[in-house]
Short mmCIF file of C-alpha atoms and ligand atoms in Angstrom, two decimals:
data_model
loop_
_atom_site.label_atom_id
_atom_site.label_comp_id
_atom_site.label_asym_id
_atom_site.label_seq_id
_atom_site.Cartn_x
_atom_site.Cartn_y
_atom_site.Cartn_z
CA UNK A 113 42.16 1.40 81.92
CA UNK A 114 39.15 3.25 81.74
CA UNK A 115 37.83 4.18 78.41
CA UNK A 116 36.83 7.91 78.13
CA UNK A 117 33.69 8.45 76.40
CA UNK A 118 34.15 10.98 73.46
CA UNK A 119 31.25 13.49 73.14
CA UNK A 120 29.14 12.90 70.21
CA UNK A 121 27.29 15.76 68.57
CA UNK A 122 24.17 15.65 66.53
CA UNK A 123 24.67 17.21 63.13
CA UNK A 124 22.50 20.11 62.28
CA UNK A 125 21.11 18.15 59.19
CA UNK A 126 19.70 15.55 61.61
CA UNK A 127 17.70 18.18 63.41
CA UNK A 128 14.95 18.25 60.79
CA UNK A 129 11.97 19.57 62.68
CA UNK A 130 11.52 22.56 65.03
CA UNK A 131 10.84 19.90 67.65
CA UNK A 132 14.02 18.08 66.95
CA UNK A 133 16.21 21.45 67.35
CA UNK A 134 14.32 22.71 70.35
CA UNK A 135 14.65 19.13 72.16
CA UNK A 136 18.14 18.79 71.13
CA UNK A 137 19.16 22.30 72.67
CA UNK A 138 17.13 21.57 75.87
CA UNK A 139 18.82 18.04 76.08
CA UNK A 140 22.35 19.78 75.85
CA UNK A 141 21.23 22.73 78.22
CA UNK A 142 22.01 25.32 75.43
CA UNK A 143 20.32 28.65 75.89
CA UNK A 144 19.48 29.39 72.25
CA UNK A 145 15.93 30.42 70.82
CA UNK A 146 14.50 30.46 67.36
CA UNK A 147 11.34 31.44 65.53
CA UNK A 148 9.68 28.28 64.09
CA UNK A 149 8.13 30.26 60.99
CA UNK A 150 9.78 32.67 58.86
CA UNK A 151 8.17 35.90 58.36
CA UNK A 152 7.45 37.00 54.97
CA UNK A 153 7.46 40.27 53.03
CA UNK A 154 7.72 43.45 54.87
CA UNK A 155 6.90 41.50 57.94
CA UNK A 156 10.35 40.05 58.07
CA UNK A 157 12.89 41.78 60.30
CA UNK A 158 15.55 41.19 57.69
CA UNK A 159 14.21 43.70 55.66
CA UNK A 160 13.92 46.28 57.88
CA UNK A 161 16.59 49.20 57.37
CA UNK A 162 18.74 50.91 59.74
CA UNK A 163 19.32 54.44 60.01
CA UNK A 164 22.85 55.62 61.71
CA UNK A 165 23.17 58.72 63.66
CA UNK A 166 24.79 60.43 60.46
CA UNK A 167 21.52 59.64 58.75
CA UNK A 168 23.05 57.14 56.30
CA UNK A 169 20.57 54.36 55.85
CA UNK A 170 21.60 50.74 55.73
CA UNK A 171 19.02 48.87 53.53
CA UNK A 172 18.55 45.67 55.85
CA UNK A 173 19.66 43.50 58.59
CA UNK A 174 22.22 41.17 56.98
CA UNK A 175 26.01 42.04 57.33
CA UNK A 176 28.78 40.24 55.61
CA UNK A 177 31.63 39.85 58.00
CA UNK A 178 35.17 40.52 56.95
CA UNK A 179 36.82 37.23 55.53
CA UNK A 180 40.56 37.24 54.01
CA UNK A 181 41.34 35.05 51.15
CA UNK A 182 45.16 34.78 51.52
CA UNK A 183 44.93 35.60 47.78
CA UNK A 184 46.51 39.08 47.41
CA UNK A 185 49.82 39.56 45.34
CA UNK A 186 52.99 39.75 47.43
CA UNK A 187 52.78 43.39 46.97
CA UNK A 188 49.39 43.58 48.75
CA UNK A 189 47.13 43.99 45.64
CA UNK A 190 43.96 41.99 44.92
CA UNK A 191 43.81 39.22 42.35
CA UNK A 192 41.02 37.60 40.46
CA UNK A 193 40.24 35.28 43.53
CA UNK A 194 40.07 38.36 45.58
CA UNK A 195 37.62 40.07 43.08
CA UNK A 196 35.61 36.99 42.85
CA UNK A 197 35.03 36.79 46.50
CA UNK A 198 34.07 40.36 46.90
CA UNK A 199 31.74 39.95 44.00
CA UNK A 200 30.01 37.25 46.03
CA UNK A 201 29.69 39.53 48.97
CA UNK A 202 28.09 42.36 46.56
CA UNK A 203 25.69 40.02 45.13
CA UNK A 204 24.72 38.48 48.54
CA UNK A 205 21.86 41.12 49.22
CA UNK A 206 23.47 42.18 52.39
CA UNK A 207 23.38 46.00 52.71
CA UNK A 208 25.99 46.08 55.35
CA UNK A 209 29.53 44.92 54.23
CA UNK A 210 31.91 45.00 57.55
CA UNK A 211 35.51 45.45 56.37
CA UNK A 212 35.17 42.88 53.55
CA UNK A 213 38.43 41.53 54.90
CA UNK A 214 41.44 42.62 56.85
CA UNK A 215 43.98 45.05 55.28
CA UNK A 216 47.36 45.42 56.61
CA UNK A 217 48.33 49.14 57.40
CA UNK A 218 52.14 48.24 57.09
CA UNK A 219 53.97 45.46 55.21
CA UNK A 220 55.53 44.29 58.50
CA UNK A 221 51.89 43.95 60.14
CA UNK A 222 50.74 41.40 57.46
CA UNK A 223 49.28 38.03 58.63
CA UNK A 224 50.41 36.22 55.63
CA UNK A 225 52.54 37.27 52.35
CA UNK A 226 49.30 37.46 50.41
CA UNK A 227 47.42 39.71 52.74
CA UNK A 228 46.26 43.07 51.11
CA UNK A 229 48.17 46.06 52.12
CA UNK A 230 46.66 49.63 52.11
CA UNK A 231 49.32 52.09 50.89
CA UNK A 232 49.42 54.73 48.20
CA UNK A 233 50.66 52.37 45.65
CA UNK A 234 47.82 50.24 45.82
CA UNK A 235 45.21 52.82 45.91
CA UNK A 236 44.00 52.45 42.11
CA UNK A 237 43.24 48.86 43.17
CA UNK A 238 41.51 49.87 46.35
CA UNK A 239 39.22 52.01 44.34
CA UNK A 240 38.67 49.18 41.88
CA UNK A 241 37.66 46.89 44.76
CA UNK A 242 35.17 49.57 45.98
CA UNK A 243 33.86 50.29 42.58
CA UNK A 244 33.31 46.43 42.02
CA UNK A 245 31.33 46.20 44.99
CA UNK A 246 29.04 48.90 44.02
CA UNK A 247 28.70 47.94 40.25
CA UNK A 248 28.17 44.30 41.21
CA UNK A 249 25.67 45.11 43.88
CA UNK A 250 23.58 47.44 41.56
CA UNK A 251 23.64 44.76 38.76
CA UNK A 252 21.87 42.28 40.83
CA UNK A 253 19.86 44.39 43.38
CA UNK A 254 19.36 47.76 41.77
CA UNK A 255 20.08 50.65 43.94
CA UNK A 256 23.33 50.90 46.11
CA UNK A 257 22.25 54.26 48.07
CA UNK A 258 21.44 52.04 51.05
CA UNK A 259 24.68 49.77 50.74
CA UNK A 260 26.94 50.50 53.44
CA UNK A 261 30.76 49.38 52.96
CA UNK A 262 33.67 49.49 55.57
CA UNK A 263 37.18 48.71 55.20
CA UNK A 264 39.07 46.57 58.08
CA UNK A 265 42.50 48.10 59.19
CA UNK A 266 44.77 45.76 60.84
CA UNK A 267 48.07 44.95 62.27
CA UNK A 268 48.62 41.29 62.94
CA UNK A 269 51.06 41.73 66.03
CA UNK A 270 51.63 38.32 67.47
CA UNK A 271 50.52 36.51 64.22
CA UNK A 272 52.42 38.44 61.63
CA UNK A 273 54.06 36.24 58.86
CA UNK A 274 54.76 38.89 56.23
CA UNK A 275 57.63 36.63 54.50
CA UNK A 276 56.19 33.28 54.06
CA UNK A 277 53.18 31.12 55.48
CA UNK A 278 55.56 29.20 57.96
CA UNK A 279 57.61 31.93 59.77
CA UNK A 280 56.24 33.92 62.17
CA UNK A 281 57.75 37.50 62.48
CA UNK A 282 55.63 38.83 65.52
CA UNK A 283 55.33 42.13 67.27
CA UNK A 284 54.19 41.32 70.58
CA UNK A 285 52.41 43.92 73.09
CA UNK A 286 53.56 41.72 76.04
CA UNK A 287 54.92 38.13 76.87
CA UNK A 288 52.39 35.80 77.15
CA UNK A 289 53.66 32.65 78.66
CA UNK A 290 51.25 29.90 77.00
CA UNK A 291 51.05 31.84 73.51
CA UNK A 292 55.07 32.54 73.49
CA UNK A 293 55.45 28.96 74.05
CA UNK A 294 53.05 27.62 71.37
CA UNK A 295 54.36 29.84 68.81
CA UNK A 296 58.06 29.66 69.70
CA UNK A 297 58.61 33.22 71.04
CA UNK A 298 61.88 33.22 73.12
CA UNK A 299 61.85 35.03 76.61
CA UNK A 300 64.26 37.75 75.54
CA UNK A 301 62.11 38.69 72.27
CA UNK A 302 61.66 42.27 72.34
CA UNK A 303 58.14 43.77 72.94
CA UNK A 304 56.72 46.32 70.63
CA UNK A 305 57.88 49.74 71.86
CA UNK A 306 55.93 52.79 72.41
CA UNK A 307 57.55 54.71 69.82
CA UNK A 308 56.56 51.98 67.32
CA UNK A 309 52.98 51.99 68.34
CA UNK A 310 53.01 55.89 67.94
CA UNK A 311 54.17 55.39 64.27
CA UNK A 312 51.87 52.55 63.92
CA UNK A 313 48.96 54.81 65.03
CA UNK A 314 49.96 56.99 62.05
CA UNK A 315 49.75 54.24 59.57
CA UNK A 316 46.20 53.57 60.69
CA UNK A 317 45.31 57.28 60.19
CA UNK A 318 47.04 57.18 56.77
CA UNK A 319 45.22 54.01 55.73
CA UNK A 320 41.87 55.53 56.73
CA UNK A 321 42.38 58.71 54.42
CA UNK A 322 43.06 56.11 51.56
CA UNK A 323 40.03 54.27 52.33
CA UNK A 324 38.01 57.35 52.49
CA UNK A 325 39.63 58.60 49.16
CA UNK A 326 38.62 55.27 47.63
CA UNK A 327 34.97 55.63 48.59
CA UNK A 328 34.42 53.53 51.68
CA UNK A 329 32.13 54.84 54.20
CA UNK A 330 33.78 53.53 57.26
CA UNK A 331 36.93 51.92 58.75
CA UNK A 332 36.95 49.24 61.38
CA UNK A 333 39.72 49.78 63.89
CA UNK A 334 40.06 46.09 64.47
CA UNK A 335 40.44 44.94 68.02
CA UNK A 336 39.94 40.94 67.86
CA UNK A 337 41.17 37.64 67.35
CA UNK A 338 44.50 38.16 69.05
CA UNK A 339 45.73 40.51 66.51
CA UNK A 340 47.63 43.58 68.01
CA UNK A 341 44.72 45.95 68.84
CA UNK A 342 43.23 43.24 70.67
CA UNK A 343 46.32 42.03 72.34
CA UNK A 344 46.84 45.77 73.64
CA UNK A 345 43.57 45.43 75.59
CA UNK A 346 44.75 42.63 77.67
CA UNK A 347 48.29 44.32 78.25
CA UNK A 348 47.56 44.50 81.99
CA UNK A 349 51.13 43.96 82.96
CA UNK A 350 52.80 45.91 80.12
CA UNK A 351 54.67 49.09 81.47
CA UNK A 352 54.38 52.62 79.82
CA UNK A 353 51.56 54.46 78.21
CA UNK A 354 50.05 51.60 76.36
CA UNK A 355 49.67 49.09 79.20
CA UNK A 356 48.39 48.72 82.47
CA UNK A 357 45.10 50.69 83.31
CA UNK A 358 42.18 50.79 81.26
CA UNK A 359 42.84 54.27 80.25
CA UNK A 360 46.40 53.17 78.96
CA UNK A 361 45.20 49.98 77.13
CA UNK A 362 42.70 51.98 75.11
CA UNK A 363 45.33 54.84 74.33
CA UNK A 364 45.98 52.93 70.91
CA UNK A 365 42.30 53.20 69.90
CA UNK A 366 41.65 56.60 71.19
CA UNK A 367 44.72 58.27 69.24
CA UNK A 368 43.77 56.16 65.98
CA UNK A 369 40.17 57.86 66.32
CA UNK A 370 41.68 61.23 67.08
CA UNK A 371 43.92 61.18 64.13
CA UNK A 372 41.16 59.84 61.79
CA UNK A 373 38.66 62.57 63.04
CA UNK A 374 41.64 65.28 62.10
CA UNK A 375 42.91 63.76 58.89
CA UNK A 376 39.69 62.22 57.33
CA UNK A 377 36.66 64.20 58.50
CA UNK A 378 33.24 62.62 57.60
CA UNK A 379 34.86 59.15 57.54
CA UNK A 380 32.75 56.98 60.08
CA UNK A 381 34.57 54.44 62.04
CA UNK A 382 33.68 51.16 63.61
CA UNK A 383 35.29 48.48 65.92
CA UNK A 384 35.30 44.82 65.69
CA UNK A 385 35.92 43.72 69.25
CA UNK A 386 36.54 40.20 70.64
CA UNK A 387 34.13 40.92 73.53
CA UNK A 388 35.71 38.29 75.52
CA UNK A 389 38.52 36.00 75.52
CA UNK A 390 39.61 32.49 76.85
CA UNK A 391 42.78 30.72 77.73
CA UNK A 392 44.40 28.87 74.65
CA UNK A 393 43.11 25.36 74.07
CA UNK A 394 45.19 22.39 72.99
CA UNK A 395 44.51 18.98 71.83
CA UNK A 396 44.02 16.51 74.49
CA UNK A 397 44.89 12.84 74.23
CA UNK A 398 41.72 11.83 72.33
CA UNK A 399 42.10 15.09 70.14
CA UNK A 400 39.47 16.72 71.76
CA UNK A 401 40.09 20.41 72.92
CA UNK A 402 41.40 20.99 76.56
CA UNK A 403 42.70 24.21 78.08
CA UNK A 404 46.30 24.65 78.13
CA UNK A 405 47.89 23.97 81.47
CA UNK A 406 48.34 27.15 83.43
CA UNK A 407 49.54 26.75 87.00
CA UNK A 408 48.63 29.89 88.38
CA UNK A 409 45.36 30.63 90.42
CA UNK A 410 44.17 33.10 87.95
CA UNK A 411 44.51 33.62 84.20
CA UNK A 412 45.26 37.10 83.75
CA UNK A 413 45.32 37.65 80.06
CA UNK A 414 41.76 37.60 78.68
CA UNK A 415 40.12 40.85 77.94
CA UNK A 416 36.57 40.11 79.30
CA UNK A 417 37.57 37.12 81.02
CA UNK A 418 36.80 36.21 84.57
CA UNK A 419 40.13 34.75 85.46
CA UNK A 420 38.99 31.17 85.14
CA UNK A 421 40.22 31.36 81.37
CA UNK A 422 36.93 29.63 80.65
CA UNK A 423 34.33 32.16 81.21
CA UNK A 424 33.07 35.67 80.78
CA UNK A 425 33.34 38.85 82.57
CA UNK A 426 31.81 41.87 80.74
CA UNK A 427 32.79 44.52 83.08
CA UNK A 428 35.65 45.81 80.94
CA UNK A 429 34.15 45.21 77.64
CA UNK A 430 31.10 47.43 78.86
CA UNK A 431 33.73 50.16 79.65
CA UNK A 432 35.20 49.66 76.32
CA UNK A 433 31.73 50.07 74.76
CA UNK A 434 31.14 53.28 76.84
CA UNK A 435 34.35 54.51 75.59
CA UNK A 436 33.21 53.81 71.98
CA UNK A 437 29.92 55.93 72.69
CA UNK A 438 32.07 58.79 74.09
CA UNK A 439 34.32 58.85 71.13
CA UNK A 440 31.21 59.04 68.89
CA UNK A 441 31.58 55.51 67.35
CA UNK A 442 28.16 53.90 66.79
CA UNK A 443 29.24 50.63 64.85
CA UNK A 444 30.33 47.76 66.85
CA UNK A 445 30.84 44.13 65.59
CA UNK A 446 31.02 41.57 68.13
CA UNK A 447 33.02 38.58 67.85
CA UNK A 448 35.03 36.55 70.58
CA UNK A 449 38.51 34.80 71.05
CA UNK A 450 40.84 34.03 68.52
CA UNK A 451 41.33 31.44 65.53
CA UNK A 452 44.79 30.82 66.51
CA UNK A 453 44.27 29.40 69.99
CA UNK A 454 40.35 28.87 70.92
CA UNK A 455 38.95 28.50 67.57
CA UNK A 456 35.94 26.71 68.79
CA UNK A 457 34.82 29.66 70.80
CA UNK A 458 35.47 31.98 67.84
CA UNK A 459 33.96 29.91 64.81
CA UNK A 460 32.00 27.05 66.15
CA UNK A 461 32.68 24.21 63.74
CA UNK A 462 32.03 20.44 63.83
CA UNK A 463 35.35 19.58 61.92
CA UNK A 464 38.41 21.34 63.41
CA UNK A 465 40.96 22.78 60.98
CA UNK A 466 44.22 21.03 60.57
CA UNK A 467 45.94 23.16 63.42
CA UNK A 468 42.95 22.93 65.79
CA UNK A 469 41.28 20.12 67.90
CA UNK A 470 37.94 18.23 68.06
CA UNK A 471 35.18 20.58 69.59
CA UNK A 472 35.21 20.04 73.43
CA UNK A 473 31.72 21.43 73.51
CA UNK A 474 28.80 21.20 71.12
CA UNK A 475 29.48 23.81 68.46
CA UNK A 476 25.71 25.09 69.04
CA UNK A 477 26.97 26.27 72.63
CA UNK A 478 29.87 28.34 71.12
CA UNK A 479 27.14 29.91 69.01
CA UNK A 480 24.81 30.43 71.76
CA UNK A 481 27.43 31.90 73.91
CA UNK A 482 28.31 34.54 71.09
CA UNK A 483 24.71 35.44 70.64
CA UNK A 484 24.02 35.80 74.39
CA UNK A 485 26.94 37.86 74.95
CA UNK A 486 26.07 40.32 71.97
CA UNK A 487 22.53 40.40 73.15
CA UNK A 488 23.92 41.54 76.74
CA UNK A 489 25.93 44.31 75.16
CA UNK A 490 22.99 45.54 73.12
CA UNK A 491 20.65 45.54 76.05
CA UNK A 492 23.26 47.69 77.89
CA UNK A 493 23.84 49.86 74.84
CA UNK A 494 20.69 50.19 73.08
CA UNK A 495 21.85 53.21 70.84
CA UNK A 496 24.93 51.14 69.40
CA UNK A 497 24.51 49.74 65.98
CA UNK A 498 25.51 46.20 66.84
CA UNK A 499 26.63 43.06 64.50
CA UNK A 500 26.52 39.56 65.74
CA UNK A 501 28.85 36.77 64.67
CA UNK A 502 29.27 33.13 64.34
CA UNK A 503 25.95 32.15 62.97
CA UNK A 504 27.43 29.92 60.24
CA UNK A 505 27.01 26.64 62.19
CA UNK A 506 23.25 27.07 62.57
CA UNK A 507 23.10 25.98 58.98
CA UNK A 508 19.34 25.39 58.21
CA UNK A 509 18.37 26.92 61.30
CA UNK A 510 20.38 30.14 60.78
CA UNK A 511 17.47 32.30 59.27
CA UNK A 512 15.13 31.18 62.29
CA UNK A 513 17.52 31.81 64.92
CA UNK A 514 18.85 35.20 63.27
CA UNK A 515 14.90 36.23 62.88
CA UNK A 516 14.65 35.56 66.74
CA UNK A 517 17.46 37.63 67.50
CA UNK A 518 16.25 40.56 65.49
CA UNK A 519 12.78 40.70 66.63
CA UNK A 520 13.89 40.69 70.07
CA UNK A 521 16.61 43.30 69.74
CA UNK A 522 19.34 41.18 70.68
CA UNK A 523 21.59 42.43 67.83
CA UNK A 524 20.76 44.84 65.16
CA UNK A 525 22.46 42.96 62.26
CA UNK A 526 23.08 39.24 61.74
CA UNK A 527 26.58 38.80 60.55
CA UNK A 528 27.51 35.98 58.19
CA UNK A 529 31.06 34.61 57.72
CA UNK A 530 31.64 31.09 56.40
CA UNK A 531 28.16 30.76 55.23
CA UNK A 532 28.51 33.55 52.27
CA UNK A 533 31.57 31.43 51.04
CA UNK A 534 29.68 28.49 50.38
CA UNK A 535 26.22 30.11 49.65
CA UNK A 536 26.79 33.85 48.94
CA UNK A 537 22.93 34.61 48.01
CA UNK A 538 21.68 33.26 51.42
CA UNK A 539 20.60 36.96 52.34
CA UNK A 540 18.83 37.40 49.29
CA UNK A 541 16.91 34.19 49.20
CA UNK A 542 15.84 34.58 52.98
CA UNK A 543 14.45 38.04 52.40
CA UNK A 544 12.64 36.99 49.19
CA UNK A 545 11.21 33.67 50.68
CA UNK A 546 12.82 31.60 48.27
CA UNK A 547 13.30 27.89 48.83
CA UNK A 548 16.88 27.44 50.64
CA UNK A 549 19.48 25.69 48.78
CA UNK A 550 20.46 22.95 51.37
CA UNK A 551 23.35 21.68 49.16
CA UNK A 552 25.03 25.12 49.58
CA UNK A 553 24.91 25.19 53.29
CA UNK A 554 28.34 25.42 54.89
CA UNK A 555 28.75 22.39 56.91
CA UNK A 556 31.58 23.63 58.97
CA UNK A 557 34.48 21.34 57.19
CA UNK A 558 36.88 24.23 58.06
CA UNK A 559 38.75 23.79 54.69
CA UNK A 560 38.55 27.67 54.33
CA UNK A 561 41.01 27.84 57.36
CA UNK A 562 42.84 24.52 56.83
CA UNK A 563 43.98 25.70 53.33
CA UNK A 564 45.65 29.11 54.44
CA UNK A 565 47.19 27.52 57.56
CA UNK A 566 49.02 25.30 54.92
CA UNK A 567 50.08 28.23 52.66
CA UNK A 568 47.10 27.94 50.16
CA UNK A 569 44.42 30.48 49.24
CA UNK A 570 41.22 30.59 51.48
CA UNK A 571 38.04 29.28 49.88
CA UNK A 572 35.17 26.79 50.36
CA UNK A 573 36.89 24.06 48.39
CA UNK A 574 34.17 21.44 49.27
CA UNK A 575 31.11 23.52 48.08
CA UNK A 576 32.21 26.35 45.68
CA UNK A 577 33.07 25.12 42.06
CA UNK A 578 35.35 27.99 41.67
CA UNK A 579 37.79 26.51 44.16
CA UNK A 580 37.24 22.80 43.44
CA UNK A 581 38.57 23.10 39.99
CA UNK A 582 41.83 24.80 41.29
CA UNK A 583 44.95 22.54 41.66
CA UNK A 584 45.09 23.80 45.35
CA UNK A 585 42.12 21.35 46.02
CA UNK A 586 44.25 18.33 45.25
CA UNK A 587 47.06 19.75 47.65
CA UNK A 588 44.38 20.40 50.20
CA UNK A 589 43.19 16.94 50.09
CA UNK A 590 46.87 15.59 50.39
CA UNK A 591 47.40 17.80 53.52
CA UNK A 592 44.12 16.53 54.97
CA UNK A 593 45.09 13.10 54.56
C1 FMN B 784 38.46 32.09 55.86
C2 FMN B 784 38.16 32.96 56.89
C3 FMN B 784 38.74 34.22 57.09
C4 FMN B 784 38.48 35.32 57.97
N1 FMN B 784 39.27 36.51 57.71
C5 FMN B 784 38.70 37.33 58.86
C6 FMN B 784 39.22 38.57 58.84
O1 FMN B 784 40.03 39.06 57.79
N2 FMN B 784 38.91 39.66 59.52
C7 FMN B 784 37.98 39.13 60.61
O2 FMN B 784 37.73 40.08 61.73
N3 FMN B 784 37.52 38.06 60.77
C8 FMN B 784 37.88 37.02 59.72
N4 FMN B 784 37.09 35.95 60.08
C9 FMN B 784 36.35 35.65 61.15
C10 FMN B 784 34.93 35.83 60.39
O3 FMN B 784 34.65 37.13 60.12
C11 FMN B 784 33.68 35.32 61.39
O4 FMN B 784 33.98 36.02 62.67
C12 FMN B 784 33.93 33.77 61.81
O5 FMN B 784 34.03 33.12 60.72
C13 FMN B 784 32.44 33.46 62.50
O6 FMN B 784 31.35 33.72 61.71
P1 FMN B 784 30.64 32.53 60.91
O7 FMN B 784 29.89 31.53 61.91
O8 FMN B 784 29.62 33.13 60.16
O9 FMN B 784 31.62 31.96 60.02
C14 FMN B 784 37.49 35.00 59.04
C15 FMN B 784 36.98 33.47 58.97
C16 FMN B 784 37.19 32.63 57.96
C17 FMN B 784 36.53 31.48 58.10
S1 SF4 B 785 35.30 25.30 53.63
FE1 SF4 B 785 33.15 25.78 52.93
S2 SF4 B 785 31.74 24.38 54.22
FE2 SF4 B 785 33.90 24.27 55.24
S3 SF4 B 785 33.73 25.80 56.75
FE3 SF4 B 785 34.48 26.90 55.02
S4 SF4 B 785 32.82 27.69 54.03
FE4 SF4 B 785 31.97 26.27 55.57
#
């Protein structure tokens, strides 16, 4: 039998010089650009402030992306682990904190039994978290006048696991033949009703009122990663007022926005959007990811997909951003796909999480795809305040690529996810031209995803001593072996 060649990707740490990096990108045919030299002082585009239409000023161009820690109490309150993570976000130097992490707007909508829940009984703790961010930021960076903090509101839809980390208790917008099969949803499982969605909209609005009371400046009405808001966008075949036409598939968003405007006036809003989606991927015989087998001619379940299941068509995402503008929403955080069924496009990594697969493309291709799609959106909607995602895989080259992106107006903010788990002060180091700490660069080992997939808290176990010292570190090693 002919032996298939497994793809071999160069590690970023091997691409030591600008020529190495440039040549590798060229060899791999990856459309990604970077600045060779980092600009210093006020020349650095990272240090430029951004003024929103509301006249609020965001002090610089680094944004911390939302990252859950699976570390709340079972009644949805933060623990010391949560607070430690948020403290790191505050210390990072970034002036835009997008959501901090996904908060469930109702118990049943939690993605795990330790997800934080926003409800009146947890208000004191929510206020405590906001105050912690302000105090810790001021301790390290002086003023917090130009620190802009939002809270991400979510319902996990198909991926609800409110009871324990193994048992899904899904709320699906429609039956998806591949995802139903992958996650064990029977054909006769009920879809979420229009009435339930009406009530859920009320929960989003109530949550926004609580977020405003706690001090948050905006809420993110989450529409990404396969969770409910995102799934509704691809409910092309769902009957009723929340499915079918673009008008109906965006009703959920429009009603939440109208409710928040009425009940929490003055609270700003943003949307984190999976700007495109692909078909679910699965492990092939050599462990590398392959697209799931779908026998129909066209794959009809991807919002922002071109029907092939593996390419992008931004026609509808553009319509969606147009709608955001009409609704008066200026803040958009661009991400793609889902960590549950196509993680290589969503959070490019060299080492897959335990429920993933070896990357079917060089992770740099995934980074470039997100950056270029974000840039297309920014070009078409220059008045939107846009945050890009998926920069962590760039490691040593992250500041160089981010600088190029900012200088060329391809995004307004450089969003950081995994990198701030391993190296929280990276934004401050870049802006102050400090030597970068190579030992702290996220090397995309994916332990922060593998741990929660196995019922453990998320954190950077390999590089953050705070997690290395926990008993979970040993358990994680056992799962991995
Ligand atoms: C441990 C972990 C938790 C995450 N939790 C969330 C979340 O709560 N909400 C969200 O929108 N994205 C979440 N993400 C996705 C990140 O915000 C980000 O999009 C992704 O990690 C890619 O960016 P990066 O390359 O900088 O890591 C999470 C990612 C990780 C690794
Ligand atoms: S565990 Fe640490 S090094 Fe690994 S992907 Fe997560 S943040 Fe990066």
